[in-house]
Coordinates of C-alpha atoms and ligand atoms in Angstrom, one line a residue:
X1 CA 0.8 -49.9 -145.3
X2 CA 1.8 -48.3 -142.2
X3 CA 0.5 -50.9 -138.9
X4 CA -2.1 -49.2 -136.6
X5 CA 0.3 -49.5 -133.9
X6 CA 2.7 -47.0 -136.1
X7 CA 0.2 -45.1 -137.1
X8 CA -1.1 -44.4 -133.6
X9 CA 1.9 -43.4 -132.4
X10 CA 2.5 -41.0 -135.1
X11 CA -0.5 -38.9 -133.3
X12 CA 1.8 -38.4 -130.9
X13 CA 0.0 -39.2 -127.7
X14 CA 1.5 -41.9 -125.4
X15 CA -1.8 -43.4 -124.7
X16 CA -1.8 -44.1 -128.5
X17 CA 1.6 -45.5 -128.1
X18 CA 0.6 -48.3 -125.2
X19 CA -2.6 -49.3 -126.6
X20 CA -0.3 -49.9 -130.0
X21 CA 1.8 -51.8 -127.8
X22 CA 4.7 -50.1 -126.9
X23 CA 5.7 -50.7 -123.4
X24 CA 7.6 -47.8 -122.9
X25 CA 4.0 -46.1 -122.9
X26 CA 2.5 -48.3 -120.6
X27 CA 1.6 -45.1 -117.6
X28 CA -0.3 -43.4 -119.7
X29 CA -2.9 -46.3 -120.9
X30 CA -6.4 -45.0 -120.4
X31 CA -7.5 -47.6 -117.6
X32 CA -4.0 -47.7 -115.8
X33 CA -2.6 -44.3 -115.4
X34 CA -2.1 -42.9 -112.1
X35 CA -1.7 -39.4 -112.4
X36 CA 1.9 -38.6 -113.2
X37 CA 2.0 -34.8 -112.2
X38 CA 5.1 -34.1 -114.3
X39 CA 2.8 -34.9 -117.5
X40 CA -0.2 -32.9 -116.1
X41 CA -0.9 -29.8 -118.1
X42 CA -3.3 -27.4 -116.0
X43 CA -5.5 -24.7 -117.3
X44 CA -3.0 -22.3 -118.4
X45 CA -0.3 -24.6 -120.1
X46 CA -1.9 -27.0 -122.4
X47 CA 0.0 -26.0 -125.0
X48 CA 3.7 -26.5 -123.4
X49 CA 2.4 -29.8 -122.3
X50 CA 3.3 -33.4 -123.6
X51 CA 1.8 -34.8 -125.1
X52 CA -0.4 -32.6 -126.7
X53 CA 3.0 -30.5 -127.0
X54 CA 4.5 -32.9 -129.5
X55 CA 0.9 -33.2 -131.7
X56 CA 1.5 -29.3 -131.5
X57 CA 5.4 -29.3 -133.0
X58 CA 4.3 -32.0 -135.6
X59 CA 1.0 -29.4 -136.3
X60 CA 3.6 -26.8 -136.9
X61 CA 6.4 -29.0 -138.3
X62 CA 4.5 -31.0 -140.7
X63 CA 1.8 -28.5 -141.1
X64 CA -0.9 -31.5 -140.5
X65 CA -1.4 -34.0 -138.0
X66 CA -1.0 -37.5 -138.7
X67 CA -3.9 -38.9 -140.6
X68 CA -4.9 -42.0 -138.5
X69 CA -7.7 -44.5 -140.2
X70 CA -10.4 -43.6 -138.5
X71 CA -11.2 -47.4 -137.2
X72 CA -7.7 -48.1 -136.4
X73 CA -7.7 -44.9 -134.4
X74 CA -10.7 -45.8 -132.2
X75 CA -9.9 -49.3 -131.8
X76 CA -6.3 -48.1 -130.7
X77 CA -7.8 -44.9 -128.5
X78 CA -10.4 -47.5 -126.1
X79 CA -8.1 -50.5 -126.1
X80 CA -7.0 -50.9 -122.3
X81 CA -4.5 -51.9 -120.0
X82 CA -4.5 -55.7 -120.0
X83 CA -1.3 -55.9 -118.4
X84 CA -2.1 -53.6 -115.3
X85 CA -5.9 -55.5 -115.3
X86 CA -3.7 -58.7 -114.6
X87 CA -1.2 -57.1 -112.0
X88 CA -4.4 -56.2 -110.3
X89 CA -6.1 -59.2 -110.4
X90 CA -2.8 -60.9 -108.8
X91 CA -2.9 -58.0 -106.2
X92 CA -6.4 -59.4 -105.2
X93 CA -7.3 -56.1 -105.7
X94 CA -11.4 -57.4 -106.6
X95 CA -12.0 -55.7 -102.9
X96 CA -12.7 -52.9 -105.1
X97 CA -16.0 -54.1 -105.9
X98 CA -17.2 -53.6 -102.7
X99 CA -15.9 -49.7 -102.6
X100 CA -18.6 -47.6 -101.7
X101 CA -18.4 -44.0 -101.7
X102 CA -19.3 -42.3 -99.3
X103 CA -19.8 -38.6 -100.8
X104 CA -24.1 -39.3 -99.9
X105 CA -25.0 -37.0 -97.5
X106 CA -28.0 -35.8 -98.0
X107 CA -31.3 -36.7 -97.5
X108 CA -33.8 -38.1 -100.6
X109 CA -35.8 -35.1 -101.9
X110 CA -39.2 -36.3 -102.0
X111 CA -40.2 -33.8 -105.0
X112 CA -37.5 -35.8 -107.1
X113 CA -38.4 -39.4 -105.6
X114 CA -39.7 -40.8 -109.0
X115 CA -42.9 -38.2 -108.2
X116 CA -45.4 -39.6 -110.8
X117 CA -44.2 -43.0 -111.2
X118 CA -45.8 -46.0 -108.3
X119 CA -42.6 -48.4 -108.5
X120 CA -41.3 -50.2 -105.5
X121 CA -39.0 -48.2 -103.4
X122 CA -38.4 -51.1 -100.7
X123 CA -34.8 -50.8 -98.7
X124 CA -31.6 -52.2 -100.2
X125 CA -30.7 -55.8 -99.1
X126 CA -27.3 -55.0 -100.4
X127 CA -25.2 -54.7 -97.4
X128 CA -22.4 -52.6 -98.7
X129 CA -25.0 -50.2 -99.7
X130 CA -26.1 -47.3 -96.8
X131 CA -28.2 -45.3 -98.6
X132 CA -31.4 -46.3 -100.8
X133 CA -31.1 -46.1 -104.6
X134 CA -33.6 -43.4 -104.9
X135 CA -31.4 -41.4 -102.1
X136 CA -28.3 -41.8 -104.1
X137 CA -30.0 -40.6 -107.3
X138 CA -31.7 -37.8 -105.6
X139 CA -28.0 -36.8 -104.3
X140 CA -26.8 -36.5 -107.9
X141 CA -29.4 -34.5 -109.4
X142 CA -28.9 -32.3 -106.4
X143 CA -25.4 -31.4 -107.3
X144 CA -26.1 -31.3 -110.6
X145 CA -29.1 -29.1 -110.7
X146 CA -27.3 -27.2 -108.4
X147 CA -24.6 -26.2 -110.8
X148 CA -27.6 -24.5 -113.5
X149 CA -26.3 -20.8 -113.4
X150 CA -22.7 -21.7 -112.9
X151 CA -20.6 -20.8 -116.1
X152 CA -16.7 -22.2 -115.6
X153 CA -14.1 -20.7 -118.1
X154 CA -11.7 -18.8 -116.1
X155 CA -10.6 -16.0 -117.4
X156 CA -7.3 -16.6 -119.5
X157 CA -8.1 -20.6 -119.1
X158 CA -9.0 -21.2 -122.7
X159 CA -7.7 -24.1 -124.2
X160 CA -5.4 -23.2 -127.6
X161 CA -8.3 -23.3 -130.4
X162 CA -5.8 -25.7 -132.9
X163 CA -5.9 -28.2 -130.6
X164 CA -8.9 -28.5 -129.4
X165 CA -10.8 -28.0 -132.7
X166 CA -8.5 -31.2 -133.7
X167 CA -9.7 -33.0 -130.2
X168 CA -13.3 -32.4 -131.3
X169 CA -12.6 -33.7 -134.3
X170 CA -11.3 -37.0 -133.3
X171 CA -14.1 -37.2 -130.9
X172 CA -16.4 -37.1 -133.9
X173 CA -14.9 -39.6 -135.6
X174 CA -14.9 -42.2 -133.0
X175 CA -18.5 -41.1 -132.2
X176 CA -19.6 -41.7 -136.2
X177 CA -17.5 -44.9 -135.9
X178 CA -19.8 -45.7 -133.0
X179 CA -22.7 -44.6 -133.2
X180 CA -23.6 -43.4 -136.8
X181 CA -27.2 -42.7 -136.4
X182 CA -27.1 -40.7 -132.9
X183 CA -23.5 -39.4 -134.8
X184 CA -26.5 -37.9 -137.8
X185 CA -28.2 -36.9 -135.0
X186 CA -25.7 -34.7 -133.5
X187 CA -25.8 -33.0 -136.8
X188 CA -29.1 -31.3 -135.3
X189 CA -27.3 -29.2 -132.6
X190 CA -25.6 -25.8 -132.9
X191 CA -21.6 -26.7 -133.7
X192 CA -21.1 -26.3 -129.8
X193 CA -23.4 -28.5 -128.4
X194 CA -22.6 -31.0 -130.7
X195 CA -18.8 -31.0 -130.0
X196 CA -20.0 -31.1 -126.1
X197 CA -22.1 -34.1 -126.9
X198 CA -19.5 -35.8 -128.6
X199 CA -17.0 -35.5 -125.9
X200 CA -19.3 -36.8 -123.1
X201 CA -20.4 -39.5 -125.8
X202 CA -16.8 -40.5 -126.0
X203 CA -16.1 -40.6 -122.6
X204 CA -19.1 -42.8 -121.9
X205 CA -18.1 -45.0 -124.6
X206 CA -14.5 -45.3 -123.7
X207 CA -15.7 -46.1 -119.9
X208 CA -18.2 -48.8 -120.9
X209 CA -15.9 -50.2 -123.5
X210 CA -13.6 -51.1 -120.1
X211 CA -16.4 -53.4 -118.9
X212 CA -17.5 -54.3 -122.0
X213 CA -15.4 -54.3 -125.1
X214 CA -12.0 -56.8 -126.2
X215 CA -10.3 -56.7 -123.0
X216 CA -12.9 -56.7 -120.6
X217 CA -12.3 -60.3 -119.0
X218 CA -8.9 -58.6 -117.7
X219 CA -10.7 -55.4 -116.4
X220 CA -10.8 -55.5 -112.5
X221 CA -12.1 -52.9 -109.8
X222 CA -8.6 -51.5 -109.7
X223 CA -8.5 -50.3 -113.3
X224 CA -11.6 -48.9 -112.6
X225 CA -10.3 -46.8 -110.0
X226 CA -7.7 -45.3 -112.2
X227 CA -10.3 -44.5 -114.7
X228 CA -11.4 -42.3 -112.2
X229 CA -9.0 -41.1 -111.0
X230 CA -8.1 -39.9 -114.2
X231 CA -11.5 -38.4 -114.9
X232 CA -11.1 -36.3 -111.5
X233 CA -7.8 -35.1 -113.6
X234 CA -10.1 -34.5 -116.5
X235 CA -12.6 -31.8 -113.9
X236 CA -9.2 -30.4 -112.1
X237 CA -7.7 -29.3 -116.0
X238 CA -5.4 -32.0 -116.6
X239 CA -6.1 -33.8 -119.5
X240 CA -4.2 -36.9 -120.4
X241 CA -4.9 -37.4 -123.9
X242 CA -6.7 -35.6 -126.9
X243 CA -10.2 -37.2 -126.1
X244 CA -9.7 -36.1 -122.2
X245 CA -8.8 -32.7 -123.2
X246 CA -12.1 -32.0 -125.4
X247 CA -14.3 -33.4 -122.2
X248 CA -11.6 -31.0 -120.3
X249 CA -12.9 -28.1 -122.3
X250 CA -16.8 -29.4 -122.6
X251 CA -16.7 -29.1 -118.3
X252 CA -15.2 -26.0 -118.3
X253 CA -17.8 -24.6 -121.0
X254 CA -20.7 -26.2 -119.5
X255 CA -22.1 -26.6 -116.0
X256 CA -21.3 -30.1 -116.2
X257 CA -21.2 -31.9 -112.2
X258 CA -18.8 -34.5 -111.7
X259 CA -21.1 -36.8 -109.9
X260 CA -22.8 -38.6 -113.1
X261 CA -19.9 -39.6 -114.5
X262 CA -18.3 -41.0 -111.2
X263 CA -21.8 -42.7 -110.6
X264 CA -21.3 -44.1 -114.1
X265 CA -17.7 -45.7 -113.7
X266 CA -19.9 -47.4 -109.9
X267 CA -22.2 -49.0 -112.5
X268 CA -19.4 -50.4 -114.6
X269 CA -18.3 -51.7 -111.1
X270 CA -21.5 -53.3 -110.4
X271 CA -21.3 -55.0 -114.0
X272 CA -18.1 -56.6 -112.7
X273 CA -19.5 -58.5 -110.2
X274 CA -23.3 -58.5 -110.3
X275 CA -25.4 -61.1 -112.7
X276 CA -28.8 -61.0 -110.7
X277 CA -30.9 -58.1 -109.8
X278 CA -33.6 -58.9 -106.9
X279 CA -35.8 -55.8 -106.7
X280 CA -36.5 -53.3 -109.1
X281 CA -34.5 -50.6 -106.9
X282 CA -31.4 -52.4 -107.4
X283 CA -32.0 -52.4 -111.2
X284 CA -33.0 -48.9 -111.1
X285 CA -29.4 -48.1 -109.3
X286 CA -27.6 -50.3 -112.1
X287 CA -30.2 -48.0 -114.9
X288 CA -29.3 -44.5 -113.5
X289 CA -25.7 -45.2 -113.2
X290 CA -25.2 -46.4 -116.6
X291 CA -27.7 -44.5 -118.5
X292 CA -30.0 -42.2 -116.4
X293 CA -26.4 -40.3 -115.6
X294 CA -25.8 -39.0 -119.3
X295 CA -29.0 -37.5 -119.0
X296 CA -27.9 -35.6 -116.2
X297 CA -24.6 -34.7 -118.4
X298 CA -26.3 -33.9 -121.3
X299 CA -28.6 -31.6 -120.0
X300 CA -26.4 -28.7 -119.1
X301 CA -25.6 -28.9 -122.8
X302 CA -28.8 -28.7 -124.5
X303 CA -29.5 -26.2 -122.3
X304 CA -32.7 -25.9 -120.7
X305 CA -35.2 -23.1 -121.4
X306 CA -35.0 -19.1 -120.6
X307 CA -38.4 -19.4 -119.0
X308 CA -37.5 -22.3 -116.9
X309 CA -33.8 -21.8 -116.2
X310 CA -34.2 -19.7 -112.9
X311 CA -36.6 -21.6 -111.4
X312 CA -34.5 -23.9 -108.8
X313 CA -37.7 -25.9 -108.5
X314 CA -38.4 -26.8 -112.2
X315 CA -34.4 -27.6 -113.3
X316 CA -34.6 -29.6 -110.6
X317 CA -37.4 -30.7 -112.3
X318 CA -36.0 -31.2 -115.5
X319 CA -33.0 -33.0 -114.1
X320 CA -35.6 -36.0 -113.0
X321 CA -37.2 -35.7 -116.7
X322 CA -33.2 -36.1 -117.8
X323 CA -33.0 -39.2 -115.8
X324 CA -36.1 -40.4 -116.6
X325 CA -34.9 -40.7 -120.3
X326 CA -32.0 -42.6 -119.4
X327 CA -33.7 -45.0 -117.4
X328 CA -36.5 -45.5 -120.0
X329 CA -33.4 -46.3 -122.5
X330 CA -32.0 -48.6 -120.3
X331 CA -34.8 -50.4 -119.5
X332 CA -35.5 -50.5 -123.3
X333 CA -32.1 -52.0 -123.9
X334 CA -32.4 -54.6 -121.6
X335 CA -36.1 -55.5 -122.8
X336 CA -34.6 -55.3 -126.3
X337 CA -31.7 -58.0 -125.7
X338 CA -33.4 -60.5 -123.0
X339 CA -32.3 -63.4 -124.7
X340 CA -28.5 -62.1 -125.3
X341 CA -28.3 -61.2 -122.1
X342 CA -29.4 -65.0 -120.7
X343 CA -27.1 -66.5 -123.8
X344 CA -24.2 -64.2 -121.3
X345 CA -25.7 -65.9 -117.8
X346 CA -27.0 -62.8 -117.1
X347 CA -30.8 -61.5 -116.6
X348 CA -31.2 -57.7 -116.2
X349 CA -35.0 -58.5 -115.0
X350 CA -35.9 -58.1 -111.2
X351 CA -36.1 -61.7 -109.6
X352 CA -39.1 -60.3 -107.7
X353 CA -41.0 -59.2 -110.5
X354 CA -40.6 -62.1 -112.0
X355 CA -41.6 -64.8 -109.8
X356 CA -44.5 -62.2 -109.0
X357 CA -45.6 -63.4 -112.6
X358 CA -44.8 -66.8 -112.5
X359 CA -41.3 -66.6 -114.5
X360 CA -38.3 -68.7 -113.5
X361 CA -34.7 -67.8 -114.4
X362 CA -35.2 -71.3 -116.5
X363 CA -37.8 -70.0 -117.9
X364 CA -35.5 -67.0 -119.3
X365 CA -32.5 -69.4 -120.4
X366 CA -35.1 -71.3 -122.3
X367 CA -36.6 -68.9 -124.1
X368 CA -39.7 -70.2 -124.3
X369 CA -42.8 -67.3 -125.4
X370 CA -45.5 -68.4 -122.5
X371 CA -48.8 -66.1 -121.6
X372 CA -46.8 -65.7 -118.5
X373 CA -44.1 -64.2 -120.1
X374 CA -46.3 -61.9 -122.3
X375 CA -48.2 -60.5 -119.0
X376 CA -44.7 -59.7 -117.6
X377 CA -43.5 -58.2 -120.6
X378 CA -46.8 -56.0 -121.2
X379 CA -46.0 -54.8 -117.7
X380 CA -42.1 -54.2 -118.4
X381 CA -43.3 -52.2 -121.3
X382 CA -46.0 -50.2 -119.9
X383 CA -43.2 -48.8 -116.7
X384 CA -40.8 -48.1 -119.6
X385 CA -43.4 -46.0 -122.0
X386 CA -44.2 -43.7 -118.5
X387 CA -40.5 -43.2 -118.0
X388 CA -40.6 -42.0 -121.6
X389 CA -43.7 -40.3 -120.8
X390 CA -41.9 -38.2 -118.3
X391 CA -38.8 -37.6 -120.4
X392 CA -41.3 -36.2 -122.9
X393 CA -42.6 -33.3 -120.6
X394 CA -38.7 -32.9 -120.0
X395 CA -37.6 -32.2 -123.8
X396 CA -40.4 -29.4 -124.4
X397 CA -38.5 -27.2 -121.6
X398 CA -35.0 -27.6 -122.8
X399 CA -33.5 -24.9 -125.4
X400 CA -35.7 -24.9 -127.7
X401 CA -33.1 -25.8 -130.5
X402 CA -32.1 -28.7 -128.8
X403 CA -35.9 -30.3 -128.5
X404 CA -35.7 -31.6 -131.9
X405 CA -32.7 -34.1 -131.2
X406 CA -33.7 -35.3 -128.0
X407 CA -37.1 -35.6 -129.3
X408 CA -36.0 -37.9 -132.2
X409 CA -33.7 -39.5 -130.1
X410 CA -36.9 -40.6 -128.1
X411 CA -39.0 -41.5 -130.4
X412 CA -37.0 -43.5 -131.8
X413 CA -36.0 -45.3 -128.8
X414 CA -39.1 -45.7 -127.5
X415 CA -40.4 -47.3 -130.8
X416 CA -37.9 -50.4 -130.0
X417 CA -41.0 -51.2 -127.0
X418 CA -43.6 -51.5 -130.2
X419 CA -41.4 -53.7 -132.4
X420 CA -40.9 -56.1 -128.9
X421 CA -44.6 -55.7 -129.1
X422 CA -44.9 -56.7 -132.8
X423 CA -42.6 -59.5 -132.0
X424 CA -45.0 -60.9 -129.9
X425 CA -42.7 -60.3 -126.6
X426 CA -40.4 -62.9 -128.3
X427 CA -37.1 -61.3 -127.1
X428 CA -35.2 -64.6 -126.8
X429 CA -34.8 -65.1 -130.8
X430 CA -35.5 -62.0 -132.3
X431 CA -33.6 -58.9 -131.7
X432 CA -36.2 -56.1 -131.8
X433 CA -35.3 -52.2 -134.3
X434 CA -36.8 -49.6 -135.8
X435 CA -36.5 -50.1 -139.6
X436 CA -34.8 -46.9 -141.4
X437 CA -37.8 -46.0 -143.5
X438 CA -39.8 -45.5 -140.4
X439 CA -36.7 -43.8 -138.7
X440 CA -36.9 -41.1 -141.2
X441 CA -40.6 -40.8 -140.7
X442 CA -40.6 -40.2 -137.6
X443 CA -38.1 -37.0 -137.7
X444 CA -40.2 -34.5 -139.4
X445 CA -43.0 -35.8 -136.6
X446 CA -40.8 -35.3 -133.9
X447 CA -39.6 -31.8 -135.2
X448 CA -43.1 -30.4 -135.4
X449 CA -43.8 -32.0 -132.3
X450 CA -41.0 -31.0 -130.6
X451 CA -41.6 -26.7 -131.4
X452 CA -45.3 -27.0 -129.9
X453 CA -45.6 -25.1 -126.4
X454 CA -45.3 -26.6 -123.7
X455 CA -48.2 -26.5 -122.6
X456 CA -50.2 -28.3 -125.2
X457 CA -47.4 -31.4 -125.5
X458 CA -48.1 -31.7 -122.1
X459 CA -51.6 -32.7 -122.8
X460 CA -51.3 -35.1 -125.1
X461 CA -48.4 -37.4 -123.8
X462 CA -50.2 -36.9 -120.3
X463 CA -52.4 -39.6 -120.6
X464 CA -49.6 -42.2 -121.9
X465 CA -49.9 -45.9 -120.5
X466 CA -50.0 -46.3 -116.9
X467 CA -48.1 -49.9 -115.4
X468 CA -50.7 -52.4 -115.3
X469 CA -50.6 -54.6 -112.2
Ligands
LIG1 C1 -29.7 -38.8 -131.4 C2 -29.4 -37.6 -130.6 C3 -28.7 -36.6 -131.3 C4 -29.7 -37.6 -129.3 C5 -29.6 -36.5 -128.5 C6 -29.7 -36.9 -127.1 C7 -28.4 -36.9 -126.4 C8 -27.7 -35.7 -126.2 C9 -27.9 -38.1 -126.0 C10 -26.6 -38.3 -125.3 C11 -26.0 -39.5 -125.8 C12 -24.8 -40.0 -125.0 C13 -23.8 -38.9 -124.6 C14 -24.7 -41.3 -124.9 C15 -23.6 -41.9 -124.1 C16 -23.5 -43.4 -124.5 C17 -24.4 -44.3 -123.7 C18 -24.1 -44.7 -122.3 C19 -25.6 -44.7 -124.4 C20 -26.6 -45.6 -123.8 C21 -27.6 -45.7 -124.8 C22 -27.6 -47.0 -125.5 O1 -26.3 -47.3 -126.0 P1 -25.8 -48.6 -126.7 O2 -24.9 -48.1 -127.8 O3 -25.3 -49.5 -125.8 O4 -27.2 -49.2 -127.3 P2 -27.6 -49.5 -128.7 O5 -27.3 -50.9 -128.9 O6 -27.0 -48.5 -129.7 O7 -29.1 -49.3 -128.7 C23 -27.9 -45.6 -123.5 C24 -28.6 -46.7 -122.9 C25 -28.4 -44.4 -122.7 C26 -28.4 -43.1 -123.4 C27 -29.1 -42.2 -122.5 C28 -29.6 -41.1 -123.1 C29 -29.6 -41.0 -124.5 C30 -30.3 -40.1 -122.2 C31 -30.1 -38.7 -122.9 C32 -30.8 -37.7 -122.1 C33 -30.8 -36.5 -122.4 C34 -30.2 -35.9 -123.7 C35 -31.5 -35.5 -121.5 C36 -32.8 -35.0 -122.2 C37 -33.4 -34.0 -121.3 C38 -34.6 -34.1 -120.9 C39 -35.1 -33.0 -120.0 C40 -35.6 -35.2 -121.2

């Protein structure tokens, strides 16, 4: 049988070629290239350009492209440069971590300070942090709300259709290798949106697979500043590789800011380095950036309502429901997997919430189920369930025929809080989900719920659990 390695170079790309090992590829490796410009391909010359160009001639040639198992394909498309992540580390180049950007200008918007929600907003102690975590949150939505009306497909500047439909494809396929419920899920959105989805889902995974999959121990703040570099290539046209040059196309379709996913590739920065979380503003930084920000990129995507669009006050609006579903996920996830977390040396929990309930870190690393533990985690719950709360209001003024996913996407999420529940808070042993029978309950629920106006929705999840102090 033909090796992944041969297989993956057969799809042409030279980004297949390094992470199958060839050398010769090494530039164009997803976490170490540095823009080459001679292998850039801008709006207008996609097709001319390698190495899409060579998919293209074999297209033509062969009249197929290479048929590449789909897991050997994934695991050869998000393995990274482990070569470059140890030049770096030799370079000392860990000063990285520290980077701070410095693209924060604006004042926090109190309308989109976390408006219903009473949580701590103290000050950073972080010293290589200037502006609050609320302020730099606030500063994203901003930009992207801002970009609502703004459709992007210069004239003449489509992408050729072959292509692309075969970059969607493979986005698919790594998403269904991924993720094969939220891949079903996907199934629920026009063609378009789904594609979209599954090009920002890829990107996402492909960034947190740096920090977290095979070869993260080699990853180090300078490969993550080549990631980024090569996702500012991906919002300027110029592609490097199939899976670039669908998220290419899904930013030029959709108004789709840059700013989430930069703040995204900052919180795979702060999961280099960072293992403790004081304050729950500092773990609400680390929840927007890796989760709150794909509700900012989704958004434009499913589109939010006719009746709501041209109101600046409620997308902005919307944009703050967005984030509010990330964040509730996030929080989720890290209420879900306590105890793998403290089996890694790390706790995701605010120091000063715990302590304020009489938890020690030891307490965490030995896993033992006290009353203490249960009052902390009722109160972790209840501050998730009014972050999905919020999100709810959110998903009843999107498009209406993208309610349904998000709305089953939420719902399902948020059941993981009732099985921690069920568990008895006992998150150090037992790994909280949603069985599949009541998965499939919940769909037709969430569909019926998810076409009622507004205005009624509203009413009911209104009066959702408030954090108990
Ligand atoms: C199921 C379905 C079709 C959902 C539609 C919703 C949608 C479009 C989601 C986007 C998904 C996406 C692009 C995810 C990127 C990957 C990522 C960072 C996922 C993280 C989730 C957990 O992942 P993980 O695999 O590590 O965990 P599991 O072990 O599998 O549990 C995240 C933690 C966060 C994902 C964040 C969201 C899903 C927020 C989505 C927000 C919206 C779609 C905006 C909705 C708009 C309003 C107004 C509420």
């Amino acid at each position: 049988m033909q090796s992944c390695a041969a297989q993956a170079a057969g799809a042409g790309t030279a980004a297949f070629r390094f992470a199958a090992g060839d050398p010769s590829a090494r530039t164009t490796d997803a976490a170490s290239s540095s823009y080459d410009a001679s292998r850039s391909y801008g709006n207008r010359s996609l097709l001319r350009a390698d190495p899409l160009e060579q998919l293209r001639g074999r297209q033509v040639g062969a009249g197929r492209v290479p048929q590449v198992p789909r897991k050997a394909c994934v695991q050869a498309i998000l393995r990274v440069d482990r070569e470059a992540a140890d030049r770096d580390r030799e370079d000392g180049s860990e000063k990285g971590a520290q980077r701070k950007r410095s693209s924060f200008s604006l004042q926090a918007s109190s309308s989109l300070a976390m408006p219903s929600l009473d949580f701590p907003r103290s000050r950073s102690t972080s010293p290589v942090r200037q502006k609050t975590a609320q302020e730099r949150v606030d500063d994203a939505v901003r930009k992207q709300a801002a970009l609502m009306a703004d459709i992007r497909i210069p004239p003449g500047a489509e992408m050729d259709g072959e292509l692309l439909e075969t970059a969607y494809e493979r986005s698919g396929e790594v998403c269904a290798e991924y993720a094969k419920t939220f891949y079903l899920g996907t199934k629920l959105m026009t063609p378009e949106r789904q594609r979209a989805i599954w090009a920002i889902y890829v990107w996402c995974r492909r960034t947190d697979e740096l920090v977290d999959g095979p070869n993260a121990s080699h990853i180090t703040p300078a490969a993550l500043d080549r990631w980024e570099q090569r996702l500012e290539d991906v919002f300027a046209g110029k592609p490097f590789d199939m899976l670039d040059a669908a998220l290419t196309d899904t930013v030029r379709k959709f108004p789709v800011h840059i700013q989430p996913f930069r703040d995204m590739i900052d919180g795979m920065r702060m999961d280099l380095y960072k293992k403790r979380y004081e304050t729950f503003e500092e773990l609400y930084l680390y929840c927007y950036n890796v989760a709150g920000t794909v509700g900012l990129m989704s958004t434009p995507v499913m589109g939010i309502a006719p009746e709501y669009a041209e109101d600046e006050d409620a997308v902005r609006e919307i944009y703050d429901d967005a984030l509010a579903l990330g964040i509730a996920n996030q929080l989720t996830n890290i209420l879900r997997d306590v105890g793998e977390d403290a089996r890694r040396g790390r706790i995701y929990l605010p120091l000063e919430e715990l302590s304020r309930f009489g938890v020690t870190e030891q307490d965490i690393f030995d896993g033992v189920v006290t009353d203490r533990w249960r009052s902390f985690m009722r109160w972790q719950l209840a501050r998730a369930r009014d972050y999905f709360a919020k999100a709810e209001r959110g998903v009843m003024k999107l498009d209406r025929q993208s309610r349904w996913p998000v709305y089953a996407s939420l719902v399902l999420y948020r059941q993981i809080l009732d099985s921690i529940e069920k568990n008895d808070f006992d998150n150090f042993h037992k790994r909280a989900y949603v069985p599949k029978f009541k998965k499939l309950l919940s769909l037709p629920e969430a569909f019926v719920r998810s076409q009622l106006p507004h205005s009624s929705h509203g009413l009911k999840v209104a009066s959702s659990s408030k954090v108990a102090e």
